[in-house]
Short mmCIF file of C-alpha atoms and ligand atoms in Angstrom, two decimals:
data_model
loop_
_atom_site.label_atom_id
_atom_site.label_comp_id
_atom_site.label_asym_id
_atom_site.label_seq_id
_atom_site.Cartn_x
_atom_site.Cartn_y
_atom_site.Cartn_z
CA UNK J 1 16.71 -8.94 0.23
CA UNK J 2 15.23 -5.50 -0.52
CA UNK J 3 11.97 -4.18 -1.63
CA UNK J 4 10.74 -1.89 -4.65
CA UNK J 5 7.93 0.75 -3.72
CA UNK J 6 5.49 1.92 -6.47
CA UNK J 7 4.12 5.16 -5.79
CA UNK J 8 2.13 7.98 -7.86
CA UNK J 9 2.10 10.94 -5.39
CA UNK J 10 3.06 12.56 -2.92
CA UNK J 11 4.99 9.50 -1.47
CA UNK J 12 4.51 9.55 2.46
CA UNK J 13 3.71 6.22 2.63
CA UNK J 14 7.27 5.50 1.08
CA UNK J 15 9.12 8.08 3.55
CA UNK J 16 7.62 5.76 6.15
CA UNK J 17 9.22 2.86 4.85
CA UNK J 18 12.92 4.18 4.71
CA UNK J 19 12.28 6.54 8.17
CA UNK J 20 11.68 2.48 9.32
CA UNK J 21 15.19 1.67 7.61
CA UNK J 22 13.52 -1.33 5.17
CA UNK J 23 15.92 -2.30 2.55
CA UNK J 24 14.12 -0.10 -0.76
CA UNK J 25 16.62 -0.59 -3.70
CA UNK J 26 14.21 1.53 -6.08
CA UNK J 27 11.10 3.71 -5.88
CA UNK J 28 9.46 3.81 -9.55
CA UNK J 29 6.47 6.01 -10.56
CA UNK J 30 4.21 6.35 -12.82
CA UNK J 31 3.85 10.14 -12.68
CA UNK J 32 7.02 12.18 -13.49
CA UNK J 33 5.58 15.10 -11.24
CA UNK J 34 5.60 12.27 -8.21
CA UNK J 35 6.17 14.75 -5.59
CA UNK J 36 7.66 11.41 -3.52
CA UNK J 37 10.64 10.73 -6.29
CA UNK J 38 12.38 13.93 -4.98
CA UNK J 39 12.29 12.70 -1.84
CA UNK J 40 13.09 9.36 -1.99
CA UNK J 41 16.53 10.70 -4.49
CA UNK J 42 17.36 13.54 -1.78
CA UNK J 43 17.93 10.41 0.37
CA UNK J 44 19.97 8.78 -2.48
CA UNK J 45 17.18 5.94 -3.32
CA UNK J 46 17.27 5.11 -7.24
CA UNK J 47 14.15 6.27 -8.55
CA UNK J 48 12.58 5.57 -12.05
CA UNK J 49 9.64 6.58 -13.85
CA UNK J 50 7.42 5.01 -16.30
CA UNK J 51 4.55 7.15 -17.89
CA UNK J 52 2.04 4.94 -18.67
CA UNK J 53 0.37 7.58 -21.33
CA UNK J 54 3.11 6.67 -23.25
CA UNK J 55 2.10 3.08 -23.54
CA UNK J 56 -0.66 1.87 -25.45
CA UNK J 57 -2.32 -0.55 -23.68
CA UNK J 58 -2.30 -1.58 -19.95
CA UNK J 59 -0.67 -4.66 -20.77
CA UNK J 60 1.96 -2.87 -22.37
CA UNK J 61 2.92 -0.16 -19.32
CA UNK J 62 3.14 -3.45 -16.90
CA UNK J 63 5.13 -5.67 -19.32
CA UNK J 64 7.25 -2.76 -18.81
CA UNK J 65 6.93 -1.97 -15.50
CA UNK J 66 7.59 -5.13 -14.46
CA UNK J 67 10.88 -5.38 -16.51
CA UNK J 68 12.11 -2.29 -14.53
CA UNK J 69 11.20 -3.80 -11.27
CA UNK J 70 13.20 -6.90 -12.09
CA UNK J 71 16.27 -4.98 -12.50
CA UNK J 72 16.15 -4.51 -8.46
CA UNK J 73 15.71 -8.19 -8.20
CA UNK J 74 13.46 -7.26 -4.89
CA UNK J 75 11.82 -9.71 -2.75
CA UNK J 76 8.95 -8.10 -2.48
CA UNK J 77 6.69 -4.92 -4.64
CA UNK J 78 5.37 -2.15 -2.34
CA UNK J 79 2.19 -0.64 -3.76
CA UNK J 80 2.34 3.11 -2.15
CA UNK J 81 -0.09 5.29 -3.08
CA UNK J 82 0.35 3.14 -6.55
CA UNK J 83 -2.90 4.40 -8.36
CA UNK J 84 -3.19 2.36 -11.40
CA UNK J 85 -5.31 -0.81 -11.85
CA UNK J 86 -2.79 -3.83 -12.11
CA UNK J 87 -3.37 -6.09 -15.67
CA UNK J 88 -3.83 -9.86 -14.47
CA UNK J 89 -0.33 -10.84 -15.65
CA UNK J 90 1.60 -8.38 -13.16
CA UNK J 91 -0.70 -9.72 -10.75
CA UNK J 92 0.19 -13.28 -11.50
CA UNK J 93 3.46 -12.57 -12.11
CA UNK J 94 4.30 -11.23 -8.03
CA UNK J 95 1.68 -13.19 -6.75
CA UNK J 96 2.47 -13.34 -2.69
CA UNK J 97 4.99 -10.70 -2.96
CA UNK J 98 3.00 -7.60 -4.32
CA UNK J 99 1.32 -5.77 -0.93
CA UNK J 100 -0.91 -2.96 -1.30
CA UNK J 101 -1.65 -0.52 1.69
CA UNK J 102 -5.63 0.64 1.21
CA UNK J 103 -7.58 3.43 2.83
CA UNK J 104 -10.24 1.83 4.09
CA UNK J 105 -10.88 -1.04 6.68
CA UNK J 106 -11.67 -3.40 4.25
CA UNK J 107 -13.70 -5.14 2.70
CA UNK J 108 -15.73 -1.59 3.00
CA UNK J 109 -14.86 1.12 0.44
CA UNK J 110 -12.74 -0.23 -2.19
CA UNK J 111 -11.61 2.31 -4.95
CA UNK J 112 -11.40 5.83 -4.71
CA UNK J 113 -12.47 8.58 -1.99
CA UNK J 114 -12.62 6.37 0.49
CA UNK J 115 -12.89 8.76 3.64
CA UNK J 116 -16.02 11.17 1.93
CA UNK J 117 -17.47 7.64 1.48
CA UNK J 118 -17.14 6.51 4.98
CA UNK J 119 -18.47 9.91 6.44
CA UNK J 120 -21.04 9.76 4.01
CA UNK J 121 -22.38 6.28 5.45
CA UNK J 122 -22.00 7.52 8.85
CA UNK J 123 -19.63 4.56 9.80
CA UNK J 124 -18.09 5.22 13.45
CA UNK J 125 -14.62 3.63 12.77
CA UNK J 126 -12.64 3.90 9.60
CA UNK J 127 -9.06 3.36 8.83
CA UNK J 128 -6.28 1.88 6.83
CA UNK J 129 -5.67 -2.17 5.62
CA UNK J 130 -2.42 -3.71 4.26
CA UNK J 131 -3.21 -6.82 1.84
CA UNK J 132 -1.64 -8.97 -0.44
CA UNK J 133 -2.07 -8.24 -4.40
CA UNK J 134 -4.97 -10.38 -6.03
CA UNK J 135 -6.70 -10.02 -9.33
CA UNK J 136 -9.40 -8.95 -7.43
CA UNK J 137 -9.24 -5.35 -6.81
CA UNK J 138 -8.67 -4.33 -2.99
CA UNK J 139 -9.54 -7.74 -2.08
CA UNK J 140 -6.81 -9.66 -1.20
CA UNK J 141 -5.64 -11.44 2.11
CA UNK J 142 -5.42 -9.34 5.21
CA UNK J 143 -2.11 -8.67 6.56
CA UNK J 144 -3.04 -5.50 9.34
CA UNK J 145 -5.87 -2.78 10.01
CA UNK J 146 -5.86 -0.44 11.90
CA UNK J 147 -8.70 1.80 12.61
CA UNK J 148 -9.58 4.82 13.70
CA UNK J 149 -12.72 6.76 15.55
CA UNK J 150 -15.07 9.06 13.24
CA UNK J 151 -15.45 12.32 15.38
CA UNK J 152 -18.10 14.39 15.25
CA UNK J 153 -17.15 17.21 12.92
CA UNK J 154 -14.94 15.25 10.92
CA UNK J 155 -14.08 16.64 7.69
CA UNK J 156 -12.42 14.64 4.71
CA UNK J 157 -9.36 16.11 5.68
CA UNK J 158 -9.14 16.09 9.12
CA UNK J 159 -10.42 12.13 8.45
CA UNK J 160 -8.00 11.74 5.86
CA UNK J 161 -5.23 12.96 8.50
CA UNK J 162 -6.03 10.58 11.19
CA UNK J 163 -6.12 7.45 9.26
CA UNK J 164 -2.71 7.98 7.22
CA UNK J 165 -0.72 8.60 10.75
CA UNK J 166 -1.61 5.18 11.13
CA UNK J 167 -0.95 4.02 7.56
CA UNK J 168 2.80 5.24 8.33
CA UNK J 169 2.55 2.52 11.20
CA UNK J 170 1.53 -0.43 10.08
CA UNK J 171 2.87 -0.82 6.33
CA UNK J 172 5.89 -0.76 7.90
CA UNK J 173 5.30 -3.41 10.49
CA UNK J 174 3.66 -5.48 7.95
CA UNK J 175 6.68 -5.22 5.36
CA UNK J 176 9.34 -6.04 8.25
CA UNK J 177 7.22 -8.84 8.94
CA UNK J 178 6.92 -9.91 5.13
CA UNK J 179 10.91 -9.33 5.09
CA UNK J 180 11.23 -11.82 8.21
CA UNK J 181 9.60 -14.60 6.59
CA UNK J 182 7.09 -14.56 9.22
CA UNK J 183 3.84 -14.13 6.84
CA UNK J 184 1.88 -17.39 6.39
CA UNK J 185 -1.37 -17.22 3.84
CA UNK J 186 -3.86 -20.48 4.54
CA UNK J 187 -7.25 -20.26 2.97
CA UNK J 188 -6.98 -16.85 2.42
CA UNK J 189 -6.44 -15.73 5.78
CA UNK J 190 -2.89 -13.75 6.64
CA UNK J 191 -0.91 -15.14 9.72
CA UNK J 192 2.15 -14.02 11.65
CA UNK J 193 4.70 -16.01 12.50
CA UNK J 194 5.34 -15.77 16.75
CA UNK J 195 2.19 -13.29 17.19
CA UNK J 196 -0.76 -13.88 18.26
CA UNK J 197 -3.34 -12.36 16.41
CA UNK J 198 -3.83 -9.09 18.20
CA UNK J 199 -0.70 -7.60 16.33
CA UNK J 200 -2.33 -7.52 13.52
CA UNK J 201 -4.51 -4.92 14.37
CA UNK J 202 -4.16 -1.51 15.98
CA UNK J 203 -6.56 0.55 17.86
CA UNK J 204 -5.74 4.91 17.55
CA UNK J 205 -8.29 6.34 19.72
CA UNK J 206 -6.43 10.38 19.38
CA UNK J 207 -7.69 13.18 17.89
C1 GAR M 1 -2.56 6.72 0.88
O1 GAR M 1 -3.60 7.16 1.70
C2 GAR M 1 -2.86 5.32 0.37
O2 GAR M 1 -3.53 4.52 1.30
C3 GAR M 1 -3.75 5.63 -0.81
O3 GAR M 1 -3.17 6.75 -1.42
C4 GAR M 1 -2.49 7.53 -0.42
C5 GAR M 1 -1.08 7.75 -0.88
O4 GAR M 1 -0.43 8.66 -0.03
N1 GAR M 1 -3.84 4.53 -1.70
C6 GAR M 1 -4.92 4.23 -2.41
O5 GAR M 1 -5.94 4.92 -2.39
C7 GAR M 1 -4.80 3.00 -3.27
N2 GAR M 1 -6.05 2.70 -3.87
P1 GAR M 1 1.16 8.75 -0.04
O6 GAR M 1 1.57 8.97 -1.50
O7 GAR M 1 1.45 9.95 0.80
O8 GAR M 1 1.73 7.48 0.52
#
C-alpha cells in the first residue's frame, strides 16, 4: 500500500509526507531542475522525471506519465506542487485516488497566485484545501482546510509562509486518512471514517 507524489518544485509538500513516514514508493516530476527530486533521492526515495516538452501533446505526456506511475502500483497519486493541467483520461483513469493539495480555501481562487489574489480582495482568512482529482479544475470533493488569518501588513510572502506551514499539516493527515480506508465520498461531500466533522478543518491563528 504506498503512494506516488507528483511534484514540479521545490518539493516541501513531499518532505512533509515522508517527515510523516507515509509509504512513497516514487516521487516523479515533470521538471528535471525539481529542486524536491534531490531531496526526496538523498533520503533514498526512487525518483523519475518526465519532461513534458518532450511530448507532443498533453495526452501524450499523461499516457506516459501514467505508465510510470503504474510501475509503483500505488494506491493512491499525490499531486504536490504538481503544476500541470491533468488531460481527462488521467483524470478518469485515478478517479478517487488522485488528491491534490490547493492554496486557497476553496472554492475561492482556483489557478495560479492564489495569495496576491486573496490580499488583493481583501479576504480576512485564507489558507490551504486538500481535494480529490476531478475533471474540473480545483474543484473536486473536500477532504480538509485549513485556514489562516490575513494580518495587516501581509505581504505575498509572509502570506505565502503562513498558509504552507499548514499545508505541511494537513496533506498529511488527509493521506493517512486516505491510506486507512477511512475516506467516504457521498454526493460529493468528503467524510471521515470515526471523526466527527471538526477534524477536517484546522484553525492557525499565529503569526
Ligand atoms: C504549494 O503551495 C501547493 O499548494 C501549490 O504549489 C506549492 C508547492 O510547494 N500548488 C498549487 O498551486 C497547485 N495548483 P512545494 O513544492 O514546496 O510543495
Amino acid at each position: 500500500m504506498s503512494i506516488v507524489v507528483l511534484i514540479s518544485g521545490r518539493g516541501s509538500n513531499m518532505q512533509a509526507l515522508l517527515d510523516a513516514g507515509l509509504p512513497v514508493s516514487a516521487v516523479i516530476s515533470n521538471r528535471g531542475a525539481a529542486k524536491g527530486l534531490a531531496l526526496a533521492a538523498a533520503q533514498a526515495v526512487p525518483t523519475s522525471v518526465l519532461e513534458h516538452r518532450d511530448y507532443a501533446r498533453r495526452e501524450d505526456f499523461d499516457a506516459a506519465l501514467a505508465a510510470e506511475i503504474d510501475r509503483f502500483g500505488p494506491r493512491l497519486v499525490v499531486l504536490a506542487g504538481f503544476m500541470r493541467i491533468l488531460s481527462p483520461a488521467f483524470v478518469a483513469r485515478y478517479a478517487g485516488r488522485l488528491v491534490n493539495i490547493h492554496p486557497s480555501l476553496l472554492p475561492a481562487f482556483t489557478g495560479l497566485d492564489t495569495h496576491r489574489r486573496a490580499l488583493e480582495a481583501g479576504v480576512k482568512l485564507h489558507g490551504c484545501t486538500v481535494h480529490f482529482v476531478t475533471a474540473e479544475l480545483d474543484h473536486g470533493p473536500i477532504v480538509i482546510q485549513a485556514a489562516v488569518p490575513v494580518r495587516a501588513g501581509d505581504t505575498v510572502e509572509t502570506l505565502a509562509a503562513r498558509v504552507i506551514r499548514q499545508e505541511h499539516v494537513v496533506y498529511p493527515r488527509a493521506v493517512r486518512w486516505f491510506l486507512e480506508g477511512r475516506l467516504a465520498v457521498e454526493r460529493g461531500v468528503v467524510r471521515v471514517a470515526d471523526h466527527a466533522t471538526e477534524a477536517q478543518w484546522v484553525f492557525a491563528d499565529e503569526a
